[in-house]
mmCIF file of C-alpha atoms in Angstrom:
data_model
loop_
_atom_site.group_PDB
_atom_site.id
_atom_site.type_symbol
_atom_site.label_atom_id
_atom_site.label_comp_id
_atom_site.label_asym_id
_atom_site.label_seq_id
_atom_site.Cartn_x
_atom_site.Cartn_y
_atom_site.Cartn_z
ATOM 1 C CA MET I 107 -12.223 1.733 -14.083
ATOM 2 C CA ASP I 108 -9.108 1.696 -11.828
ATOM 3 C CA ALA I 109 -10.820 3.322 -8.800
ATOM 4 C CA ALA I 110 -13.614 0.763 -8.805
ATOM 5 C CA ARG I 111 -11.379 -2.353 -8.585
ATOM 6 C CA ALA I 112 -11.351 -3.896 -5.145
ATOM 7 C CA ILE I 113 -8.232 -4.938 -3.412
ATOM 8 C CA ASN I 114 -9.513 -8.606 -3.480
ATOM 9 C CA HIS I 115 -10.993 -8.416 -6.931
ATOM 10 C CA HIS I 116 -10.447 -12.192 -7.384
ATOM 11 C CA ALA I 117 -11.984 -13.300 -4.123
ATOM 12 C CA ASP I 118 -14.480 -15.429 -6.168
ATOM 13 C CA HIS I 119 -11.658 -17.695 -7.356
ATOM 14 C CA PRO I 120 -12.819 -21.321 -6.925
ATOM 15 C CA GLY I 121 -9.452 -22.464 -5.486
ATOM 16 C CA PHE I 122 -7.160 -25.311 -6.525
ATOM 17 C CA ALA I 123 -8.019 -28.922 -6.557
ATOM 18 C CA GLY I 124 -7.660 -32.065 -8.673
ATOM 19 C CA ALA I 125 -5.444 -32.331 -11.761
ATOM 20 C CA GLY I 126 -5.775 -28.643 -12.463
ATOM 21 C CA GLY I 127 -4.579 -27.834 -8.949
ATOM 22 C CA VAL I 128 -1.551 -30.096 -9.339
ATOM 23 C CA LEU I 129 -0.638 -28.453 -12.672
ATOM 24 C CA CYS I 130 -0.978 -24.933 -11.072
ATOM 25 C CA GLY I 131 1.112 -26.018 -8.118
ATOM 26 C CA LEU I 132 3.870 -27.220 -10.465
ATOM 27 C CA VAL I 133 3.793 -24.014 -12.389
ATOM 28 C CA PHE I 134 3.942 -21.971 -9.128
ATOM 29 C CA LEU I 135 7.166 -23.933 -8.184
ATOM 30 C CA LEU I 136 8.802 -22.472 -11.257
ATOM 31 C CA VAL I 137 7.532 -18.861 -11.282
ATOM 32 C CA GLY I 138 7.478 -17.854 -7.578
ATOM 33 C CA ARG I 139 11.230 -17.714 -6.854
ATOM 34 C CA ALA I 140 11.848 -13.998 -7.609
ATOM 35 C CA LYS I 141 8.955 -12.871 -5.346
ATOM 36 C CA ALA I 142 10.148 -15.252 -2.609
ATOM 37 C CA ARG I 143 13.629 -13.767 -2.618
ATOM 38 C CA LEU I 144 12.262 -10.228 -2.714
ATOM 39 C CA ALA I 145 10.003 -10.937 0.291
ATOM 40 C CA ALA I 146 12.939 -12.475 2.276
ATOM 41 C CA ASP I 147 15.120 -9.442 1.430
ATOM 42 C CA THR I 148 12.439 -6.923 2.317
ATOM 43 C CA ALA I 149 11.788 -8.622 5.649
ATOM 44 C CA GLN I 150 15.567 -9.162 6.318
ATOM 45 C CA ILE I 151 14.853 -12.755 7.302
ATOM 46 C CA SER I 152 17.156 -14.236 9.914
ATOM 47 C CA ALA I 153 17.237 -17.161 12.380
ATOM 48 C CA GLN I 154 15.290 -15.040 14.903
ATOM 49 C CA ASP I 155 12.234 -14.947 12.744
ATOM 50 C CA HIS I 156 8.972 -16.965 12.594
ATOM 51 C CA VAL I 157 7.397 -16.331 9.207
ATOM 52 C CA VAL I 158 3.761 -17.052 8.502
ATOM 53 C CA ASP I 159 3.477 -17.553 4.691
ATOM 54 C CA VAL I 160 -0.222 -16.813 3.830
ATOM 55 C CA GLY I 161 -1.357 -18.652 0.704
ATOM 56 C CA CYS I 162 1.963 -20.508 0.640
ATOM 57 C CA GLY I 163 1.048 -22.681 -2.383
ATOM 58 C CA PRO I 164 3.726 -25.286 -3.015
ATOM 59 C CA GLY I 165 6.015 -23.623 -0.513
ATOM 60 C CA THR I 166 8.590 -21.794 -2.590
ATOM 61 C CA ALA I 167 8.762 -18.671 -0.244
ATOM 62 C CA ALA I 168 8.526 -20.812 2.811
ATOM 63 C CA ARG I 169 11.707 -22.747 1.801
ATOM 64 C CA VAL I 170 13.516 -19.539 0.997
ATOM 65 C CA ALA I 171 12.822 -18.203 4.523
ATOM 66 C CA ALA I 172 13.738 -21.599 6.124
ATOM 67 C CA ARG I 173 17.068 -21.607 4.221
ATOM 68 C CA ARG I 174 17.831 -18.270 5.840
ATOM 69 C CA GLY I 175 17.311 -19.787 9.219
ATOM 70 C CA ALA I 176 13.738 -18.782 9.987
ATOM 71 C CA ARG I 177 11.014 -21.034 11.431
ATOM 72 C CA VAL I 178 8.069 -21.034 9.062
ATOM 73 C CA THR I 179 4.368 -21.794 9.117
ATOM 74 C CA GLY I 180 3.054 -22.294 5.591
ATOM 75 C CA VAL I 181 -0.747 -21.682 5.417
ATOM 76 C CA ASP I 182 -2.945 -22.499 2.406
ATOM 77 C CA PRO I 183 -6.656 -23.312 1.972
ATOM 78 C CA ALA I 184 -5.853 -25.934 -0.791
ATOM 79 C CA PRO I 185 -4.862 -29.393 0.442
ATOM 80 C CA ILE I 186 -3.346 -30.172 -2.975
ATOM 81 C CA MET I 187 -0.916 -27.229 -2.551
ATOM 82 C CA LEU I 188 0.086 -28.453 0.876
ATOM 83 C CA ARG I 189 0.590 -31.945 -0.451
ATOM 84 C CA ILE I 190 2.917 -30.726 -3.100
ATOM 85 C CA ALA I 191 4.785 -28.594 -0.604
ATOM 86 C CA ARG I 192 5.326 -31.521 1.713
ATOM 87 C CA LEU I 193 6.611 -33.710 -1.205
ATOM 88 C CA VAL I 194 9.222 -31.229 -2.365
ATOM 89 C CA THR I 195 10.434 -29.966 1.013
ATOM 90 C CA PRO I 196 13.197 -31.704 2.892
ATOM 91 C CA ARG I 197 11.946 -33.304 6.134
ATOM 92 C CA ARG I 198 14.507 -31.510 8.220
ATOM 93 C CA ALA I 199 13.284 -28.063 7.096
ATOM 94 C CA PRO I 200 11.800 -26.017 9.996
ATOM 95 C CA ILE I 201 8.489 -25.659 8.312
ATOM 96 C CA THR I 202 4.961 -26.515 9.503
ATOM 97 C CA TRP I 203 2.338 -26.871 6.814
ATOM 98 C CA SER I 204 -1.199 -25.951 7.887
ATOM 99 C CA GLU I 205 -4.524 -25.760 6.150
ATOM 100 C CA GLY I 206 -6.145 -22.363 6.749
ATOM 101 C CA THR I 207 -7.001 -18.998 5.369
ATOM 102 C CA ALA I 208 -5.828 -15.397 5.730
ATOM 103 C CA GLU I 209 -8.864 -14.668 7.819
ATOM 104 C CA ALA I 210 -8.142 -17.537 10.342
ATOM 105 C CA LEU I 211 -4.444 -18.170 10.697
ATOM 106 C CA PRO I 212 -3.519 -21.271 12.720
ATOM 107 C CA VAL I 213 -0.914 -19.588 14.912
ATOM 108 C CA ARG I 214 -0.919 -18.187 18.456
ATOM 109 C CA ASP I 215 -1.387 -14.493 19.192
ATOM 110 C CA GLY I 216 1.781 -12.583 18.801
ATOM 111 C CA SER I 217 3.826 -15.600 17.804
ATOM 112 C CA ALA I 218 4.955 -14.420 14.336
ATOM 113 C CA THR I 219 7.702 -11.833 13.510
ATOM 114 C CA VAL I 220 6.757 -11.789 9.825
ATOM 115 C CA VAL I 221 3.422 -12.452 7.991
ATOM 116 C CA TRP I 222 3.664 -12.285 4.215
ATOM 117 C CA ALA I 223 1.344 -12.861 1.346
ATOM 118 C CA LEU I 224 2.904 -13.275 -2.150
ATOM 119 C CA ALA I 225 0.375 -12.707 -5.000
ATOM 120 C CA THR I 226 -2.465 -13.896 -2.743
ATOM 121 C CA VAL I 227 -4.176 -10.830 -1.261
ATOM 122 C CA HIS I 228 -6.301 -10.327 -4.442
ATOM 123 C CA HIS I 229 -7.884 -13.668 -3.643
ATOM 124 C CA TRP I 230 -8.634 -13.000 0.084
ATOM 125 C CA GLN I 231 -12.302 -13.306 0.984
ATOM 126 C CA ASP I 232 -12.277 -10.433 3.589
ATOM 127 C CA VAL I 233 -9.311 -8.091 3.470
ATOM 128 C CA ASP I 234 -10.193 -6.135 6.592
ATOM 129 C CA LYS I 235 -10.555 -9.339 8.616
ATOM 130 C CA ALA I 236 -7.331 -10.731 7.144
ATOM 131 C CA VAL I 237 -5.253 -7.686 8.051
ATOM 132 C CA ALA I 238 -6.657 -7.716 11.474
ATOM 133 C CA GLU I 239 -5.737 -11.380 11.725
ATOM 134 C CA ALA I 240 -2.191 -10.660 10.624
ATOM 135 C CA ARG I 241 -1.913 -8.085 13.278
ATOM 136 C CA ARG I 242 -3.151 -10.581 15.849
ATOM 137 C CA ALA I 243 -0.559 -13.089 14.759
ATOM 138 C CA LEU I 244 2.330 -10.584 14.827
ATOM 139 C CA GLY I 245 4.249 -9.639 17.966
ATOM 140 C CA PRO I 246 5.166 -5.985 18.535
ATOM 141 C CA SER I 247 7.331 -4.625 15.661
ATOM 142 C CA GLY I 248 6.292 -7.647 13.495
ATOM 143 C CA ARG I 249 6.283 -7.007 9.748
ATOM 144 C CA LEU I 250 3.367 -7.531 7.327
ATOM 145 C CA ILE I 251 4.430 -7.782 3.733
ATOM 146 C CA ALA I 252 2.269 -8.105 0.620
ATOM 147 C CA ILE I 253 3.652 -8.546 -2.857
ATOM 148 C CA GLU I 254 1.374 -8.430 -5.922
ATOM 149 C CA PRO I 255 2.224 -8.255 -9.692
ATOM 150 C CA HIS I 256 1.678 -5.024 -11.523
ATOM 151 C CA SER I 257 -1.649 -5.209 -13.295
ATOM 152 C CA PRO I 258 -2.938 -2.641 -15.801
ATOM 153 C CA ALA I 259 -6.345 -1.060 -14.968
ATOM 154 C CA ASP I 260 -7.859 -2.585 -18.150
ATOM 155 C CA ALA I 261 -6.315 -6.001 -17.713
ATOM 156 C CA THR I 262 -8.430 -9.158 -18.035
ATOM 157 C CA GLY I 263 -7.742 -12.884 -17.525
ATOM 158 C CA LEU I 264 -4.380 -13.887 -15.963
ATOM 159 C CA ALA I 265 -3.054 -10.388 -16.412
ATOM 160 C CA SER I 266 -5.617 -9.067 -13.967
ATOM 161 C CA HIS I 267 -4.278 -11.269 -11.150
ATOM 162 C CA GLY I 268 -2.378 -8.493 -9.449
ATOM 163 C CA TRP I 269 -2.752 -4.841 -8.455
ATOM 164 C CA THR I 270 -2.983 -1.476 -10.012
ATOM 165 C CA GLN I 271 -1.204 1.372 -8.206
ATOM 166 C CA GLN I 272 -4.607 2.403 -6.770
ATOM 167 C CA GLN I 273 -5.114 -1.130 -5.271
ATOM 168 C CA ALA I 274 -1.632 -1.144 -3.753
ATOM 169 C CA GLU I 275 -2.143 2.252 -2.194
ATOM 170 C CA ALA I 276 -5.634 1.259 -0.925
ATOM 171 C CA PHE I 277 -4.104 -1.756 0.802
ATOM 172 C CA GLY I 278 -1.433 0.475 2.343
ATOM 173 C CA ALA I 279 -4.163 2.777 3.704
ATOM 174 C CA LEU I 280 -6.070 -0.201 5.095
ATOM 175 C CA CYS I 281 -2.913 -1.385 6.906
ATOM 176 C CA ARG I 282 -2.444 2.055 8.468
ATOM 177 C CA ASP I 283 -6.067 2.068 9.615
ATOM 178 C CA ALA I 284 -5.575 -1.345 11.067
ATOM 179 C CA GLY I 285 -2.766 -0.272 13.355
ATOM 180 C CA PHE I 286 0.381 -0.743 11.266
ATOM 181 C CA GLY I 287 3.030 1.929 11.178
ATOM 182 C CA ASP I 288 5.905 2.752 8.761
ATOM 183 C CA VAL I 289 3.697 1.621 5.934
ATOM 184 C CA SER I 290 5.464 1.605 2.566
ATOM 185 C CA VAL I 291 3.971 1.152 -0.906
ATOM 186 C CA ALA I 292 6.672 0.744 -3.620
ATOM 187 C CA GLY I 293 7.068 -0.699 -7.019
ATOM 188 C CA HIS I 294 9.903 -3.088 -7.841
ATOM 189 C CA GLY I 295 11.222 -4.377 -11.133
ATOM 190 C CA SER I 296 10.058 -3.724 -14.631
ATOM 191 C CA GLY I 297 8.169 -5.382 -17.505
ATOM 192 C CA LYS I 298 6.548 -8.713 -16.673
ATOM 193 C CA GLY I 299 8.512 -8.942 -13.435
ATOM 194 C CA ALA I 300 7.224 -5.722 -11.997
ATOM 195 C CA VAL I 301 5.514 -5.973 -8.648
ATOM 196 C CA TRP I 302 4.020 -3.860 -5.889
ATOM 197 C CA VAL I 303 5.458 -4.368 -2.393
ATOM 198 C CA VAL I 304 3.355 -3.087 0.600
ATOM 199 C CA SER I 305 4.973 -3.449 3.980
ATOM 200 C CA GLY I 306 4.158 -2.252 7.500
ATOM 201 C CA THR I 307 5.154 -2.762 11.101
ATOM 202 C CA ARG I 308 2.834 -3.772 13.891
ATOM 203 C CA LEU I 309 2.670 -0.976 16.482
#
């Protein structure tokens, strides 16, 4: 039932490691570009930004932000993802790769202008703690952005790795309760490329 599905309904995912992790990382390199561009456009990334990419995977979105001039901290709990990210990223790119989780971001208080999570919130262990952590990492007027694929209420398997409208709206409400303003919940795209975009501004 839609109303019963938690925001982080895949929090029990075992993570990525070994040969399977490498394969997933390579797949993510191919399929994450549209979400990365949408996130950068939504945040209006510029050279004044410090982006924290939560669950950065092999770094596709981090590189998009860096190409627009931003300084980026890519955070992921899987060492294999960070290894791939380092291998495919030019050394001169202004990106720092750090092992960490949404609930414990390895950045200073108020040091980020953007915190985004692209198709990863449904894996977070503690959504309330992670949203509070994003607020800690952001400076005043900093932007939190979450993008998740549309997922039907009765979806199973890979198709369930995303959000229903209820889940997207629940995350938006959580952000408001955590001290974010101008919270927006919007759908983008259609068909297999449809996503939910939830954004808010740190007050």
